[in-house]
Amino acid sequence: MTLSFALPSDTSFPLHVIAQPDLESWLQKQSQHVQSWVAVNGFSAALGQTLLVPSASGAAEMTLAGYGTEEKRTRKRFPLAAAALSLPEGTYHIASGVPADQLEVECLGWLLAGYAFDHYASQTGGSAELVAPDGVDAARIEAMAQAEALTRDLVNTPASDMGPAQLHQAVEALAAEFGATCDAILGDALLDQNFPMIHTVGRAAEQAPRLIELNWGNSSPKLTLVGKGVCFDTGGLNLKPGASMGLMKKDMGGAANVLGLARMIMALDLPVQLRVLIPAVENAVAGNAFRPGDILTSRKGLTVEINNTDSEGRLVLADALTLADEGEPDLVISMATLTGAARVAVGPDLAPFYTDDETCALALSNAAVVSADPVWRMPFHTPYEAMIEPGIADLDNAPSGGFAGSITAALFLRRFVGSRRYIHFDIYAWQPSKEPGRSKGGLGQGPRAILNALPEMLGL
């Protein structure tokens, strides 16, 4: 799997990308041979349709890719990737037809179409390679594609091979690749160093819970990323039903996404001081598992009543966010597969985010459009604060009633960040079915939008 552009070559095939409304005018400029070949083969320029056009002597002359109608394209994230998957093996260069303002996104989609999760069985990604068009930032697009592959691989790997220890190893490998440092606090050392909720959630598992930390760069401003690393979530003593447990290998999707974002930041050598914090645990069932009704004391000193052991992600994030706040960063971003309520609200395609900072909100919304990485702002609705205050403790980890579940979870996390500029993403990190540029399985949601918004959010 190579998610990078092909080297320029004299043998690359010219690829003409043709929208359906433009097919007739395009054909009028072609030879009679090309017009006849297109007609005989029934090429209509439908989205994803491809046609290899030979010369009169029989050698390949050009390739056509259907770009469909504007209405059809609005329903696909990466329209050109639909054609990339059906092209014969070879190297191609875009000769015409892709709008200038869509060129970088379409190139990214082409590279992402080459992804295949083949760790356990042979899989087929895209075999058609693309030469980077003139004027696009090839290094940036490649960095995005490679970061997405890292995220997908981490999420797709089953918990038998991606527990807290293996996630720790993945962070160490990423740190080594870019000259960053990686440290971790494991097991009972979490209690010694005052990370009680991370320890409590993960103590029943065979692999020790841990707080993993990556640091890179020494420039200002300071950016801290916090990712939920629940490598498998049984629900704890509030055991999930089987149907709800089947995808819980992806409950470390927040960690996978912040690592993908960190990889892009380091690969592009952005002028920031980057810190990544990942509380890595497995929420398991054993005699020492934490219980409903327990009251935990967090690193920040706030007490938390446990009304559901299946609302554990916010507990481990709380201790990590407190540490993040202590470092006085300029911006804190957390990412987590935190609530089913977020999926009910916006479905699997959109990445909901929360922030009180209007500059960050506008920058993310604008960046999402040009990044083909859709996000949606949700409200930190302060009147709902009372819903997370049970009376017996400072906070409730699972308010009853079933209303505003994603909002109350976000409000819970905000309590641990202090006065820092803060953005929280409640993501799904999973693609339910195969789409152009998006294989079924693990998915990056939000990192490209964040990357493109960072200059405005941090004044880079």
Coordinates of C-alpha atoms in Angstrom, one line a residue:
M1 CA 0.0 0.0 0.0
T2 CA 1.7 3.2 -1.2
L3 CA -0.3 6.4 -0.5
S4 CA 1.9 8.7 -2.5
F5 CA 2.1 10.2 -6.0
A6 CA 3.8 8.4 -8.8
L7 CA 6.9 9.9 -10.4
P8 CA 6.4 11.8 -13.6
S9 CA 6.8 9.5 -16.6
D10 CA 6.7 9.6 -20.3
T11 CA 4.6 6.5 -20.2
S12 CA 1.8 7.9 -18.0
F13 CA -1.7 7.9 -19.6
P14 CA -3.5 11.2 -20.1
L15 CA -6.7 11.2 -18.1
H16 CA -9.6 13.4 -19.3
V17 CA -12.2 13.9 -16.6
I18 CA -15.5 14.8 -18.2
A19 CA -18.7 15.9 -16.5
Q20 CA -21.9 14.6 -18.1
P21 CA -23.2 18.0 -19.3
D22 CA -19.8 18.6 -21.0
L23 CA -19.5 15.4 -22.9
E24 CA -21.0 16.5 -26.1
S25 CA -18.9 19.7 -26.3
W26 CA -15.7 17.7 -25.5
L27 CA -16.4 15.1 -28.2
Q28 CA -16.9 17.8 -30.8
K29 CA -13.2 18.8 -30.4
Q30 CA -12.0 15.2 -30.8
S31 CA -11.2 13.1 -33.9
Q32 CA -13.9 11.0 -35.6
H33 CA -12.1 7.9 -34.3
V34 CA -12.5 9.0 -30.7
Q35 CA -16.1 10.0 -31.2
S36 CA -16.9 6.7 -32.7
W37 CA -15.1 4.7 -30.0
V38 CA -17.0 6.6 -27.2
A39 CA -20.3 6.0 -28.9
V40 CA -19.7 2.3 -29.6
N41 CA -18.6 1.7 -25.9
G42 CA -21.6 3.6 -24.5
F43 CA -19.5 6.0 -22.5
S44 CA -21.9 8.6 -21.0
A45 CA -19.5 10.3 -18.5
A46 CA -21.5 8.9 -15.5
L47 CA -19.8 9.3 -12.2
G48 CA -17.1 6.6 -11.9
Q49 CA -17.4 5.4 -15.5
T50 CA -14.0 4.9 -17.3
L51 CA -13.0 4.2 -20.8
L52 CA -9.6 3.4 -22.3
V53 CA -9.4 5.0 -25.8
P54 CA -6.9 3.4 -28.3
S55 CA -5.3 5.2 -31.2
A56 CA -6.0 4.2 -34.7
S57 CA -3.0 1.8 -34.5
G58 CA -4.4 0.1 -31.4
A59 CA -2.0 1.7 -28.8
A60 CA -3.5 3.3 -25.8
E61 CA -4.1 7.0 -26.6
M62 CA -6.0 8.4 -23.6
T63 CA -8.4 7.4 -20.8
L64 CA -11.7 9.0 -20.0
A65 CA -13.2 9.3 -16.5
G66 CA -16.8 10.2 -15.9
Y67 CA -17.4 13.1 -13.5
G68 CA -21.2 12.8 -13.5
T69 CA -23.5 15.7 -12.8
E70 CA -23.1 18.3 -10.1
E71 CA -26.0 16.8 -8.2
K72 CA -24.3 13.4 -8.1
R73 CA -20.9 14.9 -7.1
T74 CA -22.5 16.6 -4.1
R75 CA -23.4 13.2 -2.8
K76 CA -19.8 11.9 -2.9
R77 CA -16.9 13.0 -0.8
F78 CA -14.2 12.2 -3.5
P79 CA -15.9 11.9 -6.9
L80 CA -12.8 11.2 -8.9
A81 CA -11.8 8.3 -6.6
A82 CA -14.8 6.5 -7.9
A83 CA -13.1 6.3 -11.3
A84 CA -9.7 5.6 -9.8
L85 CA -10.9 2.3 -8.4
S86 CA -12.1 1.1 -11.9
L87 CA -9.1 2.2 -14.0
P88 CA -6.7 -0.5 -15.3
E89 CA -3.3 -0.7 -13.5
G90 CA -1.0 2.0 -14.7
T91 CA 0.2 5.5 -14.2
Y92 CA -2.0 8.4 -15.1
H93 CA -1.8 12.2 -15.3
I94 CA -4.8 14.5 -15.3
A95 CA -5.0 16.1 -18.7
S96 CA -8.2 18.1 -18.3
G97 CA -11.6 18.4 -16.6
V98 CA -10.9 18.8 -12.8
P99 CA -11.8 22.2 -11.5
A100 CA -8.8 24.0 -10.1
D101 CA -10.5 24.5 -6.7
Q102 CA -11.2 20.7 -6.5
L103 CA -7.8 19.5 -7.7
E104 CA -6.1 19.0 -4.3
V105 CA -9.2 17.3 -2.8
E106 CA -9.6 15.0 -5.8
C107 CA -5.9 14.1 -5.6
L108 CA -6.2 13.2 -2.0
G109 CA -9.3 11.1 -2.7
W110 CA -7.3 9.2 -5.4
L111 CA -4.5 8.4 -2.9
L112 CA -7.0 7.3 -0.2
A113 CA -8.6 5.0 -2.7
G114 CA -5.3 3.1 -2.6
Y115 CA -5.8 2.2 1.1
A116 CA -6.5 -1.4 2.0
F117 CA -6.3 -3.1 5.4
D118 CA -4.4 -6.2 4.5
H119 CA -2.8 -7.2 7.8
Y120 CA -4.9 -10.4 8.1
A121 CA -6.1 -11.2 4.5
S122 CA -5.1 -9.9 1.1
Q123 CA -7.1 -6.9 0.1
T124 CA -7.2 -4.9 -3.0
G125 CA -6.6 -1.1 -3.0
G126 CA -6.3 1.1 -6.0
S127 CA -3.7 0.0 -8.5
A128 CA -3.9 3.1 -10.7
E129 CA -1.2 5.6 -9.8
L130 CA -1.4 9.3 -10.3
V131 CA 1.3 11.8 -11.1
A132 CA 0.9 15.0 -9.0
P133 CA -0.6 17.7 -11.1
D134 CA 1.3 21.0 -11.5
G135 CA 0.4 23.5 -8.8
V136 CA -0.7 21.1 -6.1
D137 CA 1.2 20.8 -2.8
A138 CA 2.1 17.1 -3.3
A139 CA 3.9 16.8 0.0
R140 CA 0.9 18.1 1.9
I141 CA -1.5 15.7 0.2
E142 CA 0.8 12.8 0.7
A143 CA 1.1 13.7 4.4
M144 CA -2.7 13.7 4.7
A145 CA -3.1 10.4 3.0
Q146 CA -0.4 8.7 5.1
A147 CA -1.9 10.1 8.3
E148 CA -5.3 8.8 7.3
A149 CA -3.8 5.3 6.6
L150 CA -2.2 5.3 10.1
T151 CA -5.6 6.2 11.7
R152 CA -7.4 3.6 9.7
D153 CA -4.9 0.9 10.5
L154 CA -5.0 1.6 14.2
V155 CA -8.8 1.5 14.3
N156 CA -9.2 -1.5 12.1
T157 CA -6.8 -3.7 14.1
P158 CA -8.7 -5.9 16.6
A159 CA -8.2 -5.5 20.3
S160 CA -6.3 -8.8 20.5
D161 CA -3.5 -7.0 18.6
M162 CA -4.3 -3.4 19.6
G163 CA -4.5 -3.2 23.4
P164 CA -3.0 -0.5 25.5
A165 CA 0.5 -1.9 25.2
Q166 CA 0.3 -2.1 21.4
L167 CA -1.2 1.4 21.1
H168 CA 1.8 2.5 23.3
Q169 CA 4.1 0.8 20.8
A170 CA 2.4 2.6 17.9
V171 CA 3.0 6.0 19.6
E172 CA 6.6 5.1 20.2
A173 CA 7.1 4.2 16.5
L174 CA 5.5 7.5 15.4
A175 CA 7.7 9.4 17.8
A176 CA 10.8 7.6 16.5
E177 CA 9.9 8.4 12.9
F178 CA 9.8 12.2 13.5
G179 CA 12.3 12.7 16.3
A180 CA 9.7 13.2 19.0
T181 CA 9.8 11.8 22.6
C182 CA 7.4 9.3 24.0
D183 CA 6.9 8.6 27.7
A184 CA 4.2 6.7 29.6
I185 CA 2.9 6.2 33.1
L186 CA 1.8 2.6 33.7
G187 CA -0.3 0.6 36.1
D188 CA -0.1 1.6 39.8
A189 CA 2.3 4.4 38.9
L190 CA -0.9 6.2 37.8
L191 CA -2.0 6.2 41.4
D192 CA 1.4 7.4 42.6
Q193 CA 1.3 10.3 40.1
N194 CA -2.4 11.2 40.7
F195 CA -4.2 9.8 37.6
P196 CA -6.8 7.9 39.6
M197 CA -9.7 7.7 37.1
I198 CA -7.4 6.4 34.3
H199 CA -6.3 3.7 36.7
T200 CA -9.8 2.9 37.9
V201 CA -11.2 2.4 34.5
G202 CA -8.4 0.2 33.2
R203 CA -7.4 -1.8 36.3
A204 CA -9.6 -4.8 35.6
A205 CA -7.9 -5.6 32.3
E206 CA -5.0 -7.9 31.7
Q207 CA -2.9 -5.1 30.1
A208 CA -2.1 -2.3 32.5
P209 CA -3.7 1.1 32.0
R210 CA -1.4 3.9 31.0
L211 CA -1.1 7.5 30.1
I212 CA 1.0 7.9 26.9
E213 CA 2.6 11.2 26.1
L214 CA 4.3 12.4 22.9
N215 CA 6.2 15.7 22.7
W216 CA 7.6 17.3 19.6
G217 CA 8.9 20.8 18.6
N218 CA 9.8 23.7 20.7
S219 CA 8.2 26.6 18.9
S220 CA 5.3 28.7 20.2
P221 CA 2.3 28.3 20.3
K222 CA 1.6 25.3 22.4
L223 CA -0.9 22.8 21.0
T224 CA -2.1 19.8 23.1
L225 CA -4.1 17.0 21.6
V226 CA -5.9 14.5 23.9
G227 CA -7.3 11.3 22.4
K228 CA -9.5 8.7 24.0
G229 CA -7.7 5.4 23.9
V230 CA -10.2 2.8 25.2
C231 CA -8.8 -0.1 23.2
F232 CA -11.9 -2.2 23.9
D233 CA -15.1 -1.4 25.8
T234 CA -17.2 -4.2 27.2
G235 CA -19.2 -1.6 29.1
G236 CA -17.7 -2.8 32.3
L237 CA -20.2 -4.2 34.9
N238 CA -22.9 -2.4 32.9
L239 CA -22.1 -4.9 30.2
K240 CA -23.0 -4.0 26.6
P241 CA -25.3 -6.4 24.7
G242 CA -23.5 -8.3 22.0
A243 CA -24.8 -6.2 19.1
S244 CA -23.3 -3.1 20.8
M245 CA -20.0 -4.7 21.6
G246 CA -19.1 -5.8 18.0
L247 CA -17.4 -2.5 17.0
M248 CA -15.8 -1.7 20.3
K249 CA -12.3 -2.2 18.9
K250 CA -12.9 1.3 17.5
D251 CA -13.4 2.9 20.9
M252 CA -9.8 4.1 20.6
G253 CA -10.7 6.0 17.5
G254 CA -10.1 9.3 19.3
A255 CA -6.5 8.3 20.0
A256 CA -6.1 7.1 16.4
N257 CA -7.4 10.4 15.0
V258 CA -5.1 12.6 17.2
L259 CA -2.2 10.4 16.2
G260 CA -3.1 10.9 12.5
L261 CA -3.3 14.7 13.1
A262 CA 0.0 14.6 15.0
R263 CA 1.6 12.8 12.1
M264 CA 0.5 15.5 9.7
I265 CA 1.8 18.3 11.9
M266 CA 5.2 16.7 12.3
A267 CA 5.5 15.6 8.6
L268 CA 4.7 19.2 7.5
D269 CA 7.0 20.6 10.2
L270 CA 4.4 23.1 11.5
P271 CA 5.8 25.7 13.9
V272 CA 4.1 24.5 17.1
Q273 CA 5.0 22.9 20.3
L274 CA 3.0 19.7 20.1
R275 CA 1.9 17.5 23.0
V276 CA -0.2 14.4 22.6
L277 CA -1.8 12.7 25.6
I278 CA -3.5 9.4 25.3
P279 CA -5.1 7.6 28.2
A280 CA -5.0 4.0 27.0
V281 CA -7.1 1.4 28.8
E282 CA -9.4 -1.6 28.3
N283 CA -12.8 -1.4 30.0
A284 CA -13.0 -5.0 31.2
V285 CA -14.9 -7.1 33.7
A286 CA -13.2 -8.7 36.7
G287 CA -13.5 -8.8 40.4
N288 CA -11.7 -5.4 40.8
A289 CA -13.8 -3.6 38.1
F290 CA -15.3 -0.3 39.2
R291 CA -19.0 -0.4 40.0
P292 CA -22.1 1.7 39.5
G293 CA -22.6 3.8 42.6
D294 CA -18.8 4.2 43.2
I295 CA -17.6 7.8 43.7
L296 CA -14.2 8.6 42.2
T297 CA -11.9 11.5 42.9
S298 CA -10.3 12.9 39.8
R299 CA -6.8 14.4 39.3
K300 CA -8.5 17.8 39.4
G301 CA -10.1 17.0 42.8
L302 CA -13.6 16.9 41.5
T303 CA -15.6 13.9 42.6
V304 CA -17.6 11.8 40.1
E305 CA -20.5 9.5 40.9
I306 CA -20.5 6.5 38.6
N307 CA -24.1 5.8 37.4
N308 CA -22.9 3.7 34.4
T309 CA -19.6 2.0 33.9
D310 CA -20.2 2.2 30.2
S311 CA -19.6 6.0 30.3
E312 CA -15.9 5.5 31.0
G313 CA -14.3 7.5 28.2
R314 CA -15.1 10.8 29.8
L315 CA -13.4 9.5 33.0
V316 CA -10.0 8.8 31.5
L317 CA -10.2 11.9 29.4
A318 CA -10.9 14.0 32.5
D319 CA -7.5 13.1 34.1
A320 CA -5.7 13.6 30.8
L321 CA -7.4 17.0 30.2
T322 CA -6.4 18.1 33.7
L323 CA -2.8 17.4 32.9
A324 CA -3.2 19.2 29.6
D325 CA -4.5 22.3 31.4
E326 CA -1.6 22.3 33.8
G327 CA 0.8 22.7 30.9
E328 CA -0.8 26.1 30.0
P329 CA -1.2 25.4 26.3
D330 CA -2.6 27.9 23.8
L331 CA -5.1 25.4 22.5
V332 CA -6.4 22.0 23.7
I333 CA -8.2 19.6 21.3
S334 CA -9.8 16.4 22.5
M335 CA -11.1 13.7 20.2
A336 CA -13.2 10.7 21.3
T337 CA -15.7 8.2 20.2
L338 CA -17.7 9.4 23.2
T339 CA -21.4 9.1 22.7
G340 CA -24.0 7.3 20.7
A341 CA -26.1 10.4 21.1
A342 CA -23.8 12.2 18.7
R343 CA -24.5 9.5 16.0
V344 CA -28.2 9.9 16.6
A345 CA -27.9 13.7 16.2
V346 CA -25.7 13.9 13.0
G347 CA -25.2 10.3 11.7
P348 CA -21.9 8.7 10.9
D349 CA -20.6 11.2 8.2
L350 CA -20.3 14.4 10.3
A351 CA -17.9 15.0 13.1
P352 CA -19.6 17.1 15.8
F353 CA -17.4 19.5 17.7
Y354 CA -17.8 21.8 20.7
T355 CA -16.0 25.1 21.4
D356 CA -16.7 28.4 23.1
D357 CA -14.2 30.1 20.9
E358 CA -15.9 31.8 17.9
T359 CA -12.6 32.2 15.9
C360 CA -11.9 28.4 16.2
A361 CA -15.5 27.6 15.3
L362 CA -15.5 29.6 12.2
A363 CA -12.0 28.5 11.1
L364 CA -13.0 24.8 11.5
S365 CA -16.3 25.2 9.6
N366 CA -14.5 26.9 6.7
A367 CA -11.6 24.5 6.7
A368 CA -13.9 21.5 6.7
V369 CA -15.3 22.5 3.3
V370 CA -12.0 22.7 1.5
S371 CA -10.7 19.6 3.3
A372 CA -13.6 17.3 2.4
D373 CA -13.7 16.6 6.1
P374 CA -17.1 17.6 7.2
V375 CA -17.7 18.9 10.8
W376 CA -20.7 20.3 12.6
R377 CA -20.7 22.7 15.6
M378 CA -22.7 21.6 18.6
P379 CA -23.4 23.8 21.6
F380 CA -21.8 23.9 25.0
H381 CA -25.2 24.7 26.4
T382 CA -24.5 25.9 29.9
P383 CA -28.1 25.6 31.2
Y384 CA -27.6 21.8 31.0
E385 CA -24.8 21.9 33.6
A386 CA -27.3 21.0 36.2
M387 CA -27.9 17.7 34.5
I388 CA -24.3 16.5 35.3
E389 CA -24.5 17.6 39.0
P390 CA -26.0 14.7 41.0
G391 CA -25.8 16.3 44.4
I392 CA -24.0 13.3 46.1
A393 CA -20.8 14.2 44.2
D394 CA -19.5 17.1 42.1
L395 CA -20.3 15.4 38.8
D396 CA -22.4 12.5 37.4
N397 CA -20.8 10.4 34.6
A398 CA -24.1 9.3 33.1
P399 CA -27.0 11.6 33.7
S400 CA -30.4 9.9 33.7
G401 CA -33.2 10.9 31.3
G402 CA -31.5 10.3 28.0
F403 CA -31.6 13.9 26.8
A404 CA -28.7 15.8 25.2
G405 CA -26.2 12.9 25.8
S406 CA -23.4 14.3 23.6
I407 CA -23.8 17.8 25.1
T408 CA -23.7 16.7 28.7
A409 CA -20.6 14.6 28.0
A410 CA -18.9 17.6 26.4
L411 CA -19.9 19.8 29.4
F412 CA -18.4 17.1 31.7
L413 CA -15.1 17.4 29.9
R414 CA -15.1 21.2 29.9
R415 CA -15.0 21.1 33.7
F416 CA -11.5 19.8 33.5
V417 CA -9.9 22.2 31.1
G418 CA -10.1 25.4 33.2
S419 CA -9.9 28.6 31.1
R420 CA -8.0 27.2 28.2
R421 CA -9.2 27.6 24.6
Y422 CA -10.8 24.2 24.1
I423 CA -12.3 22.2 21.2
H424 CA -13.9 18.8 21.8
F425 CA -14.7 16.3 18.9
D426 CA -17.3 13.6 19.5
I427 CA -16.5 11.4 16.5
Y428 CA -17.6 8.0 15.1
A429 CA -14.3 7.0 13.5
W430 CA -15.9 4.4 11.3
Q431 CA -17.1 4.2 7.7
P432 CA -20.2 1.9 7.7
S433 CA -20.0 1.0 3.9
K434 CA -17.5 1.4 1.2
E435 CA -17.4 4.8 -0.6
P436 CA -14.9 6.4 -3.1
G437 CA -11.8 7.1 -1.1
R438 CA -13.3 5.6 2.1
S439 CA -13.0 1.9 2.6
K440 CA -15.4 0.3 5.1
G441 CA -13.9 0.4 8.5
G442 CA -11.8 2.8 10.5
L443 CA -11.9 6.5 9.5
G444 CA -10.3 9.8 10.2
Q445 CA -12.9 12.4 11.1
G446 CA -11.8 16.0 11.8
P447 CA -8.0 15.9 11.5
R448 CA -7.8 17.5 8.0
A449 CA -10.2 20.2 9.0
I450 CA -8.2 20.9 12.1
L451 CA -4.9 21.0 10.2
N452 CA -6.2 23.5 7.7
A453 CA -7.8 25.6 10.5
L454 CA -4.6 25.7 12.6
P455 CA -3.0 28.8 11.0
E456 CA -6.1 30.8 11.9
M457 CA -6.7 29.3 15.2
L458 CA -3.1 29.6 16.4
G459 CA -1.9 32.5 14.3
L460 CA 0.7 30.5 12.4

